[in-house]
mmCIF file of C-alpha atoms in Angstrom:
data_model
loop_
_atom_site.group_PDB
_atom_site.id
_atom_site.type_symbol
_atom_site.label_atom_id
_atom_site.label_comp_id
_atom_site.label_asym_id
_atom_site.label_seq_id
_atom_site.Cartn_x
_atom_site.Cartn_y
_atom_site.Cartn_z
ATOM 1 C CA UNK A 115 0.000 0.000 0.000
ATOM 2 C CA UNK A 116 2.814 2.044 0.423
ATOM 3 C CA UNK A 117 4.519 2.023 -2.332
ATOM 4 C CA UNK A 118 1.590 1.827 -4.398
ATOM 5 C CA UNK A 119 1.274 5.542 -2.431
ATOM 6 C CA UNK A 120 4.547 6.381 -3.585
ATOM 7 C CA UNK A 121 4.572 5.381 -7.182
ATOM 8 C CA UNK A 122 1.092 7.320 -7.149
ATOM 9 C CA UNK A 123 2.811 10.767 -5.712
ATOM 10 C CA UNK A 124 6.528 10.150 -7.794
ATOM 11 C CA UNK A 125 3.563 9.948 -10.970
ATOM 12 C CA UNK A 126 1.541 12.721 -10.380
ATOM 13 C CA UNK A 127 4.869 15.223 -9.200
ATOM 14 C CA UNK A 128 6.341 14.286 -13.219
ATOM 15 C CA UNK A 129 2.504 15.202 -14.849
ATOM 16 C CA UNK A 130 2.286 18.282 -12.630
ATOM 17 C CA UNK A 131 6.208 18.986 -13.556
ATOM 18 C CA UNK A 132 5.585 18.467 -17.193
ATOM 19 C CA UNK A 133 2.819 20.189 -17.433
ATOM 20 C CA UNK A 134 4.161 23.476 -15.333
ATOM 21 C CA UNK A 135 7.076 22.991 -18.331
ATOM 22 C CA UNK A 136 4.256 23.370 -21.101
ATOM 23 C CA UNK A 137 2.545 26.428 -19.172
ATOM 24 C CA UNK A 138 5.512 27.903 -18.957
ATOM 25 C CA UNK A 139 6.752 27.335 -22.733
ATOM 26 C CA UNK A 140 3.268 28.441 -23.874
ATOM 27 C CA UNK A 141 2.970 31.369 -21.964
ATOM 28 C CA UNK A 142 6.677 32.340 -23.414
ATOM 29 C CA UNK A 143 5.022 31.407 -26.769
ATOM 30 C CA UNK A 144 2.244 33.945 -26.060
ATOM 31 C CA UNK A 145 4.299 36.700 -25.112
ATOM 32 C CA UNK A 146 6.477 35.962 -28.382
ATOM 33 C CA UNK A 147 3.575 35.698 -30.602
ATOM 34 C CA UNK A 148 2.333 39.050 -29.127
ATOM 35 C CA UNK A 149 5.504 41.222 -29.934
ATOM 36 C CA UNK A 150 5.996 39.282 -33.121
ATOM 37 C CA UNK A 151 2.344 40.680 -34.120
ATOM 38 C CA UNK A 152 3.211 43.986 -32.499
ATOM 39 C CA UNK A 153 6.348 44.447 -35.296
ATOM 40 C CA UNK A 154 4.309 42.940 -38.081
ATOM 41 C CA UNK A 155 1.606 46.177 -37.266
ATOM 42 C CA UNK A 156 4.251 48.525 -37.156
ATOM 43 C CA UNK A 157 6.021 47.026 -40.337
ATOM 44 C CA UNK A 158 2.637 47.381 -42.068
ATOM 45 C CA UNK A 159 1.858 51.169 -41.026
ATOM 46 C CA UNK A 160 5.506 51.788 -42.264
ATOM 47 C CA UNK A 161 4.918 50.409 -45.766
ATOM 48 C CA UNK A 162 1.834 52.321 -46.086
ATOM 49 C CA UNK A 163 3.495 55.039 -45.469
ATOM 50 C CA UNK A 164 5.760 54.467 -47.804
ATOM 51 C CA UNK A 165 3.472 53.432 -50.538
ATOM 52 C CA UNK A 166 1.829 56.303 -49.912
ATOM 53 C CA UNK A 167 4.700 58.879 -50.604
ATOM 54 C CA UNK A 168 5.814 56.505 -53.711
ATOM 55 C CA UNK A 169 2.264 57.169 -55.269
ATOM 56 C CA UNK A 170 2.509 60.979 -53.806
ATOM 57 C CA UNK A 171 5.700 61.361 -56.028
ATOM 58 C CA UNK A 172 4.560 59.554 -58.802
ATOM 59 C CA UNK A 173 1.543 61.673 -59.001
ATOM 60 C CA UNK A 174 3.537 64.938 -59.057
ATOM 61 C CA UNK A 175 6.085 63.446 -61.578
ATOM 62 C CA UNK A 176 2.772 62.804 -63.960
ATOM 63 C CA UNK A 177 1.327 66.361 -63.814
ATOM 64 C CA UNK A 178 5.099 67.780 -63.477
ATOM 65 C CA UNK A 179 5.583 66.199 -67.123
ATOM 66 C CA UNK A 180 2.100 66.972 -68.362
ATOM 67 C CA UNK A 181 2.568 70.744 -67.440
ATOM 68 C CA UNK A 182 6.227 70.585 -69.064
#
């Protein structure tokens, strides 16, 4: 009975060990994910910007040469 007590608390310590390990890894996923998705935002509001003064310029390039 007691080792049957044992083997019982040795098993359930390893599942609650293992699964503390894959909390922990997915919470360090989480946060990763988040300031992954944070730079792919900021990435994307930079390239509009840009897009935007590309068209900008080659808008005034087309009436600069139609006026020319």
């Amino acid at each position: 009975n007691q080792h049957i007590k044992q083997l019982s608390s040795v098993l359930t310590e390893n599942v609650q060990q293992r699964a503390n390990l894959v909390l922990r890894n997915q919470q360090e996923l989480e946060k990763e994910a988040a300031q992954l998705s944070d730079e792919v935002n900021q990435y994307t509001q930079q390239t509009r910007k840009w897009l935007r003064s590309i068209h900008e310029f080659n808008d005034a390039a087309k009436v600069g040469s139609v006026v020319a």
